PDB file of C-alpha atoms in Angstrom:
ATOM      1  CA  ASP A   1      19.341 -78.578   1.752  1.00 67.00           C
ATOM      2  CA  ALA A   2      21.081 -79.190   5.033  1.00 70.00           C
ATOM      3  CA  MET A   3      24.510 -80.756   4.552  1.00 92.00           C
ATOM      4  CA  VAL A   4      25.401 -81.326   8.198  1.00 96.00           C
ATOM      5  CA  ILE A   5      22.470 -82.594  10.212  1.00 96.00           C
ATOM      6  CA  GLN A   6      22.386 -82.889  13.952  1.00 97.00           C
ATOM      7  CA  ASN A   7      19.765 -84.816  15.871  1.00 92.00           C
ATOM      8  CA  PRO A   8      17.999 -84.046  18.003  1.00 94.00           C
ATOM      9  CA  ARG A   9      17.931 -80.229  18.025  1.00 95.00           C
ATOM     10  CA  TYR A  10      17.035 -80.278  21.718  1.00 96.00           C
ATOM     11  CA  GLN A  11      17.883 -83.005  24.201  1.00 97.00           C
ATOM     12  CA  VAL A  12      16.965 -83.209  27.856  1.00 97.00           C
ATOM     13  CA  THR A  13      18.746 -85.812  29.940  1.00 96.00           C
ATOM     14  CA  GLN A  14      18.935 -86.691  33.588  1.00 97.00           C
ATOM     15  CA  PHE A  15      22.006 -86.095  35.685  1.00 97.00           C
ATOM     16  CA  GLY A  16      24.283 -89.111  35.320  1.00 97.00           C
ATOM     17  CA  LYS A  17      22.240 -90.766  32.553  1.00 97.00           C
ATOM     18  CA  PRO A  18      24.252 -91.546  29.405  1.00 97.00           C
ATOM     19  CA  VAL A  19      23.241 -89.603  26.342  1.00 97.00           C
ATOM     20  CA  THR A  20      24.238 -89.762  22.677  1.00 97.00           C
ATOM     21  CA  LEU A  21      24.106 -86.934  20.171  1.00 97.00           C
ATOM     22  CA  SER A  22      24.332 -87.654  16.476  1.00 97.00           C
ATOM     23  CA  CYS A  23      25.671 -85.921  13.417  1.00 98.00           C
ATOM     24  CA  SER A  24      25.430 -86.887   9.772  1.00 97.00           C
ATOM     25  CA  GLN A  25      26.849 -85.277   6.661  1.00 97.00           C
ATOM     26  CA  THR A  26      26.157 -85.480   2.941  1.00 95.00           C
ATOM     27  CA  LEU A  27      29.426 -83.801   1.919  1.00 92.00           C
ATOM     28  CA  ASN A  28      31.682 -86.862   2.066  1.00 92.00           C
ATOM     29  CA  HIS A  29      34.186 -84.827   4.069  1.00 92.00           C
ATOM     30  CA  ASN A  30      37.153 -86.507   5.707  1.00 90.00           C
ATOM     31  CA  VAL A  31      37.198 -84.399   8.846  1.00 91.00           C
ATOM     32  CA  MET A  32      34.414 -84.187  11.427  1.00 94.00           C
ATOM     33  CA  TYR A  33      34.579 -82.002  14.520  1.00 94.00           C
ATOM     34  CA  TRP A  34      32.641 -81.833  17.773  1.00 97.00           C
ATOM     35  CA  TYR A  35      32.474 -78.551  19.660  1.00 97.00           C
ATOM     36  CA  GLN A  36      30.907 -77.587  22.956  1.00 97.00           C
ATOM     37  CA  GLN A  37      29.515 -74.063  23.186  1.00 96.00           C
ATOM     38  CA  LYS A  38      28.278 -72.538  26.418  1.00 94.00           C
ATOM     39  CA  SER A  39      26.234 -69.387  26.595  1.00 90.00           C
ATOM     40  CA  SER A  40      28.073 -66.266  25.376  1.00 88.00           C
ATOM     41  CA  GLN A  41      31.267 -68.223  24.767  1.00 92.00           C
ATOM     42  CA  ALA A  42      33.177 -69.371  21.716  1.00 93.00           C
ATOM     43  CA  PRO A  43      32.804 -72.960  20.514  1.00 95.00           C
ATOM     44  CA  LYS A  44      35.377 -75.150  22.226  1.00 95.00           C
ATOM     45  CA  LEU A  45      36.854 -78.043  20.267  1.00 94.00           C
ATOM     46  CA  LEU A  46      36.345 -81.376  22.038  1.00 96.00           C
ATOM     47  CA  PHE A  47      37.792 -83.725  19.424  1.00 92.00           C
ATOM     48  CA  HIS A  48      37.897 -84.388  15.727  1.00 92.00           C
ATOM     49  CA  TYR A  49      38.207 -87.279  13.317  1.00 92.00           C
ATOM     50  CA  TYR A  50      40.356 -87.436  10.240  1.00 89.00           C
ATOM     51  CA  ASP A  51      38.705 -90.369   8.518  1.00 90.00           C
ATOM     52  CA  LYS A  52      38.830 -92.975  11.274  1.00 91.00           C
ATOM     53  CA  ASP A  53      41.725 -91.382  13.138  1.00 90.00           C
ATOM     54  CA  PHE A  54      40.522 -89.872  16.386  1.00 91.00           C
ATOM     55  CA  ASN A  55      42.160 -86.715  17.765  1.00 89.00           C
ATOM     56  CA  ASN A  56      41.261 -85.766  21.301  1.00 89.00           C
ATOM     57  CA  GLU A  57      41.914 -82.320  22.753  1.00 89.00           C
ATOM     58  CA  ALA A  58      44.081 -82.509  25.844  1.00 86.00           C
ATOM     59  CA  ASP A  59      41.534 -80.853  28.115  1.00 91.00           C
ATOM     60  CA  THR A  60      38.462 -82.794  26.943  1.00 95.00           C
ATOM     61  CA  PRO A  61      37.090 -84.713  29.944  1.00 95.00           C
ATOM     62  CA  ASP A  62      37.035 -88.519  29.797  1.00 95.00           C
ATOM     63  CA  ASN A  63      33.273 -88.273  30.241  1.00 96.00           C
ATOM     64  CA  PHE A  64      33.085 -87.338  26.560  1.00 97.00           C
ATOM     65  CA  GLN A  65      33.613 -90.019  23.937  1.00 97.00           C
ATOM     66  CA  SER A  66      33.033 -90.198  20.223  1.00 97.00           C
ATOM     67  CA  ARG A  67      32.404 -92.795  17.547  1.00 97.00           C
ATOM     68  CA  ARG A  68      32.595 -92.556  13.801  1.00 97.00           C
ATOM     69  CA  PRO A  69      31.278 -95.800  12.274  1.00 97.00           C
ATOM     70  CA  ASN A  70      31.523 -94.498   8.703  1.00 96.00           C
ATOM     71  CA  THR A  71      32.257 -91.319   6.732  1.00 95.00           C
ATOM     72  CA  SER A  72      28.737 -89.980   7.052  1.00 96.00           C
ATOM     73  CA  PHE A  73      28.024 -90.390  10.745  1.00 97.00           C
ATOM     74  CA  CYS A  74      29.652 -89.284  13.951  1.00 97.00           C
ATOM     75  CA  PHE A  75      28.341 -89.620  17.516  1.00 97.00           C
ATOM     76  CA  LEU A  76      29.098 -87.799  20.730  1.00 98.00           C
ATOM     77  CA  ASP A  77      28.578 -89.911  23.843  1.00 97.00           C
ATOM     78  CA  ILE A  78      28.420 -88.310  27.263  1.00 98.00           C
ATOM     79  CA  ARG A  79      28.781 -91.149  29.744  1.00 97.00           C
ATOM     80  CA  SER A  80      27.602 -89.405  32.901  1.00 97.00           C
ATOM     81  CA  PRO A  81      26.274 -85.924  32.182  1.00 97.00           C
ATOM     82  CA  GLY A  82      26.707 -83.359  34.893  1.00 97.00           C
ATOM     83  CA  LEU A  83      24.961 -80.023  35.232  1.00 96.00           C
ATOM     84  CA  GLY A  84      28.083 -78.355  33.856  1.00 96.00           C
ATOM     85  CA  ASP A  85      27.717 -80.276  30.594  1.00 97.00           C
ATOM     86  CA  ALA A  86      24.582 -78.376  29.649  1.00 97.00           C
ATOM     87  CA  ALA A  87      25.533 -76.558  26.466  1.00 97.00           C
ATOM     88  CA  MET A  88      25.047 -76.369  22.725  1.00 97.00           C
ATOM     89  CA  TYR A  89      26.972 -79.145  20.954  1.00 98.00           C
ATOM     90  CA  LEU A  90      28.051 -78.365  17.423  1.00 98.00           C
ATOM     91  CA  CYS A  91      29.190 -80.766  14.748  1.00 97.00           C
ATOM     92  CA  ALA A  92      31.211 -79.566  11.760  1.00 95.00           C
ATOM     93  CA  THR A  93      32.861 -81.133   8.733  1.00 94.00           C
ATOM     94  CA  SER A  94      35.592 -80.151   6.352  1.00 90.00           C
ATOM     95  CA  GLY A  95      37.400 -81.691   3.430  1.00 84.00           C
ATOM     96  CA  LEU A  96      41.167 -81.885   3.478  1.00 69.00           C
ATOM     97  CA  LEU A  97      41.553 -79.649   0.459  1.00 62.00           C
ATOM     98  CA  ASN A  98      38.450 -77.585   1.120  1.00 56.00           C
ATOM     99  CA  THR A  99      39.279 -75.616   4.160  1.00 70.00           C
ATOM    100  CA  GLU A 100      35.942 -74.134   5.168  1.00 81.00           C
ATOM    101  CA  ALA A 101      34.174 -76.033   7.946  1.00 89.00           C
ATOM    102  CA  PHE A 102      30.438 -76.516   7.580  1.00 93.00           C
ATOM    103  CA  PHE A 103      28.419 -76.549  10.773  1.00 95.00           C
ATOM    104  CA  GLY A 104      25.202 -78.218  11.750  1.00 96.00           C
ATOM    105  CA  GLN A 105      22.516 -76.343  13.637  1.00 95.00           C
ATOM    106  CA  GLY A 106      23.623 -77.836  16.924  1.00 96.00           C
ATOM    107  CA  THR A 107      21.990 -79.856  19.678  1.00 97.00           C
ATOM    108  CA  ARG A 108      21.102 -77.973  22.826  1.00 97.00           C
ATOM    109  CA  LEU A 109      21.585 -80.279  25.791  1.00 97.00           C
ATOM    110  CA  THR A 110      19.799 -79.674  29.077  1.00 97.00           C
ATOM    111  CA  VAL A 111      20.737 -81.722  32.142  1.00 97.00           C
ATOM    112  CA  VAL A 112      18.121 -82.006  34.880  1.00 96.00           C
TER     113      VAL A 112
ATOM    114  CA  GLY B   1      30.623 -47.876  21.009  1.00 42.00           C
ATOM    115  CA  GLU B   2      32.428 -51.011  22.173  1.00 42.00           C
ATOM    116  CA  SER B   3      32.142 -52.570  25.591  1.00 37.00           C
ATOM    117  CA  VAL B   4      33.295 -55.763  27.209  1.00 38.00           C
ATOM    118  CA  GLY B   5      30.556 -57.900  28.717  1.00 38.00           C
ATOM    119  CA  LEU B   6      30.880 -60.817  31.066  1.00 46.00           C
ATOM    120  CA  HIS B   7      32.125 -63.019  28.241  1.00 63.00           C
ATOM    121  CA  LEU B   8      31.536 -61.382  24.888  1.00 79.00           C
ATOM    122  CA  PRO B   9      32.580 -57.895  23.861  1.00 89.00           C
ATOM    123  CA  THR B  10      29.744 -56.004  22.224  1.00 92.00           C
ATOM    124  CA  LEU B  11      29.876 -53.583  19.340  1.00 95.00           C
ATOM    125  CA  SER B  12      26.900 -51.317  18.715  1.00 96.00           C
ATOM    126  CA  VAL B  13      26.645 -49.522  15.372  1.00 97.00           C
ATOM    127  CA  GLN B  14      24.069 -47.411  13.635  1.00 97.00           C
ATOM    128  CA  GLU B  15      22.379 -48.926  10.602  1.00 97.00           C
ATOM    129  CA  GLY B  16      24.245 -47.859   7.464  1.00 97.00           C
ATOM    130  CA  ASP B  17      27.557 -47.302   9.243  1.00 97.00           C
ATOM    131  CA  ASN B  18      30.583 -49.510   8.719  1.00 97.00           C
ATOM    132  CA  SER B  19      31.524 -52.068  11.371  1.00 97.00           C
ATOM    133  CA  ILE B  20      34.975 -53.300  12.272  1.00 97.00           C
ATOM    134  CA  ILE B  21      35.335 -56.432  14.359  1.00 97.00           C
ATOM    135  CA  ASN B  22      38.753 -57.432  15.606  1.00 95.00           C
ATOM    136  CA  CYS B  23      40.309 -60.737  16.552  1.00 94.00           C
ATOM    137  CA  ALA B  24      43.671 -61.753  17.950  1.00 92.00           C
ATOM    138  CA  TYR B  25      44.809 -65.261  17.098  1.00 90.00           C
ATOM    139  CA  SER B  26      47.250 -67.343  19.011  1.00 84.00           C
ATOM    140  CA  ASN B  27      49.208 -69.672  16.764  1.00 88.00           C
ATOM    141  CA  SER B  28      51.811 -68.342  14.351  1.00 88.00           C
ATOM    142  CA  ALA B  29      51.613 -71.694  12.506  1.00 87.00           C
ATOM    143  CA  SER B  30      47.975 -71.080  11.533  1.00 89.00           C
ATOM    144  CA  ASP B  31      47.699 -71.107   7.762  1.00 88.00           C
ATOM    145  CA  TYR B  32      44.084 -70.269   7.213  1.00 91.00           C
ATOM    146  CA  PHE B  33      41.478 -68.106   8.908  1.00 94.00           C
ATOM    147  CA  ILE B  34      37.717 -67.943   8.726  1.00 94.00           C
ATOM    148  CA  TRP B  35      35.118 -65.499   9.968  1.00 96.00           C
ATOM    149  CA  TYR B  36      31.824 -67.002  11.091  1.00 96.00           C
ATOM    150  CA  LYS B  37      28.508 -65.383  11.912  1.00 97.00           C
ATOM    151  CA  GLN B  38      26.337 -67.025  14.540  1.00 96.00           C
ATOM    152  CA  GLU B  39      22.733 -66.064  15.128  1.00 95.00           C
ATOM    153  CA  SER B  40      20.990 -67.006  18.333  1.00 91.00           C
ATOM    154  CA  GLY B  41      20.211 -70.722  18.549  1.00 89.00           C
ATOM    155  CA  LYS B  42      21.949 -71.561  15.271  1.00 92.00           C
ATOM    156  CA  GLY B  43      25.242 -73.014  14.163  1.00 94.00           C
ATOM    157  CA  PRO B  44      28.042 -70.763  12.863  1.00 95.00           C
ATOM    158  CA  GLN B  45      27.765 -69.695   9.225  1.00 95.00           C
ATOM    159  CA  PHE B  46      30.748 -69.041   6.997  1.00 93.00           C
ATOM    160  CA  ILE B  47      31.252 -65.407   5.977  1.00 95.00           C
ATOM    161  CA  ILE B  48      34.706 -65.075   4.477  1.00 96.00           C
ATOM    162  CA  ASP B  49      38.109 -66.702   4.678  1.00 94.00           C
ATOM    163  CA  ILE B  50      41.721 -65.759   4.075  1.00 95.00           C
ATOM    164  CA  ARG B  51      44.927 -67.711   3.689  1.00 93.00           C
ATOM    165  CA  SER B  52      48.065 -66.799   5.547  1.00 93.00           C
ATOM    166  CA  ASN B  53      49.842 -65.749   2.326  1.00 93.00           C
ATOM    167  CA  MET B  54      47.348 -62.912   1.831  1.00 95.00           C
ATOM    168  CA  ASP B  55      46.760 -59.748   3.808  1.00 96.00           C
ATOM    169  CA  LYS B  56      43.371 -58.712   2.455  1.00 97.00           C
ATOM    170  CA  ARG B  57      40.357 -60.356   0.923  1.00 97.00           C
ATOM    171  CA  GLN B  58      37.062 -58.819  -0.114  1.00 96.00           C
ATOM    172  CA  GLY B  59      33.616 -60.293  -0.401  1.00 94.00           C
ATOM    173  CA  GLN B  60      30.198 -58.800  -0.795  1.00 92.00           C
ATOM    174  CA  ARG B  61      30.050 -55.995   1.786  1.00 96.00           C
ATOM    175  CA  VAL B  62      32.755 -57.695   3.843  1.00 97.00           C
ATOM    176  CA  THR B  63      36.535 -57.380   3.914  1.00 98.00           C
ATOM    177  CA  VAL B  64      38.982 -59.376   5.987  1.00 97.00           C
ATOM    178  CA  LEU B  65      42.412 -58.000   6.850  1.00 97.00           C
ATOM    179  CA  LEU B  66      45.233 -60.143   8.178  1.00 97.00           C
ATOM    180  CA  ASN B  67      48.298 -58.817   9.984  1.00 95.00           C
ATOM    181  CA  LYS B  68      50.592 -61.739  10.683  1.00 93.00           C
ATOM    182  CA  THR B  69      53.188 -59.597  12.391  1.00 93.00           C
ATOM    183  CA  VAL B  70      50.889 -58.917  15.319  1.00 93.00           C
ATOM    184  CA  LYS B  71      48.628 -61.975  14.813  1.00 93.00           C
ATOM    185  CA  HIS B  72      45.554 -59.889  14.210  1.00 94.00           C
ATOM    186  CA  LEU B  73      42.503 -60.284  12.004  1.00 95.00           C
ATOM    187  CA  SER B  74      39.729 -57.855  11.345  1.00 97.00           C
ATOM    188  CA  LEU B  75      36.355 -58.110   9.661  1.00 97.00           C
ATOM    189  CA  GLN B  76      34.913 -55.002   8.088  1.00 98.00           C
ATOM    190  CA  ILE B  77      31.228 -54.890   7.228  1.00 98.00           C
ATOM    191  CA  ALA B  78      30.145 -52.054   4.958  1.00 97.00           C
ATOM    192  CA  ALA B  79      26.760 -50.379   5.329  1.00 97.00           C
ATOM    193  CA  THR B  80      25.760 -52.508   8.295  1.00 97.00           C
ATOM    194  CA  GLN B  81      22.166 -53.754   8.257  1.00 97.00           C
ATOM    195  CA  PRO B  82      19.874 -55.010  11.037  1.00 96.00           C
ATOM    196  CA  GLY B  83      20.254 -58.522   9.623  1.00 96.00           C
ATOM    197  CA  ASP B  84      23.953 -58.338  10.425  1.00 97.00           C
ATOM    198  CA  SER B  85      23.182 -58.418  14.157  1.00 97.00           C
ATOM    199  CA  ALA B  86      24.779 -61.603  15.462  1.00 97.00           C
ATOM    200  CA  VAL B  87      27.887 -62.897  17.192  1.00 96.00           C
ATOM    201  CA  TYR B  88      30.988 -62.984  15.013  1.00 97.00           C
ATOM    202  CA  PHE B  89      33.857 -65.397  15.583  1.00 96.00           C
ATOM    203  CA  CYS B  90      37.199 -65.716  13.941  1.00 95.00           C
ATOM    204  CA  ALA B  91      38.651 -69.210  13.618  1.00 94.00           C
ATOM    205  CA  GLU B  92      42.199 -70.319  12.856  1.00 92.00           C
ATOM    206  CA  ARG B  93      43.292 -73.551  11.266  1.00 88.00           C
ATOM    207  CA  VAL B  94      46.424 -75.381  12.273  1.00 83.00           C
ATOM    208  CA  GLU B  95      47.653 -78.624  10.803  1.00 79.00           C
ATOM    209  CA  ASP B  96      47.886 -81.496  13.246  1.00 72.00           C
ATOM    210  CA  SER B  97      51.587 -82.258  13.322  1.00 67.00           C
ATOM    211  CA  GLY B  98      52.181 -85.218  11.058  1.00 61.00           C
ATOM    212  CA  ALA B  99      48.551 -86.289  11.114  1.00 61.00           C
ATOM    213  CA  GLY B 100      47.479 -84.749   7.834  1.00 64.00           C
ATOM    214  CA  SER B 101      44.334 -83.166   9.235  1.00 70.00           C
ATOM    215  CA  TYR B 102      43.565 -79.839  10.772  1.00 77.00           C
ATOM    216  CA  GLN B 103      42.298 -78.347  13.984  1.00 82.00           C
ATOM    217  CA  LEU B 104      39.929 -75.423  13.724  1.00 87.00           C
ATOM    218  CA  THR B 105      40.027 -73.262  16.842  1.00 89.00           C
ATOM    219  CA  PHE B 106      37.722 -70.356  17.575  1.00 92.00           C
ATOM    220  CA  GLY B 107      38.670 -67.024  19.056  1.00 90.00           C
ATOM    221  CA  LYS B 108      36.483 -65.059  21.424  1.00 88.00           C
ATOM    222  CA  GLY B 109      33.442 -63.705  19.676  1.00 93.00           C
ATOM    223  CA  THR B 110      32.078 -60.206  19.337  1.00 96.00           C
ATOM    224  CA  LYS B 111      28.402 -59.466  19.543  1.00 96.00           C
ATOM    225  CA  LEU B 112      27.344 -56.961  16.901  1.00 97.00           C
ATOM    226  CA  SER B 113      24.179 -55.003  17.593  1.00 96.00           C
ATOM    227  CA  VAL B 114      22.815 -52.834  14.796  1.00 96.00           C
ATOM    228  CA  ILE B 115      20.685 -49.887  15.838  1.00 94.00           C
ATOM    229  CA  PRO B 116      17.955 -49.155  13.277  1.00 90.00           C
TER     230      PRO B 116
END
């Protein structure tokens, strides 16, 4: 059974139209990560949560925001998507003592 | 043979041969390392991990070697199979200073192609 679930698997949005990607987990992990992965590149960490504490990477654009209303859910909000934001967005979780990060299947975002 | 593509280096091996995939990591404070396998259109899948106080760890058909002196990791896959074809990433974990949580940062991947 899937433990980290991302919805939707595929998302098409218009240039400049806000979009939200969602992630849920059944592992009760403290840490949740959001990564952006472009074609043939490594996943790039955007930000992560430790419980409710938000940790933003220094080079993550302001256009990207995140919310974590509870342990199970985390959202990635892109306020004004540009063509360069088209990518696969990956959510992952890990426990503080368990070190392995579990990944969802990703949401592929297309901007038209 | 090994070649460097536009973004991802590629390693081509014959089915049944052993594969060695290399990774250089950046942060000497990293305390934990993971190898992930990523198939096209899917999220990364855990393969094997190693803590910084070890230099070798073996799994089923896979071995990870860690050389902290030169900040280098390798993944060895024995008797490579067509199902092993994928992109392989190493990831390093660093504790957020004082925050009690961890960042997990990926290195550049290597695309493994297995020739039947």
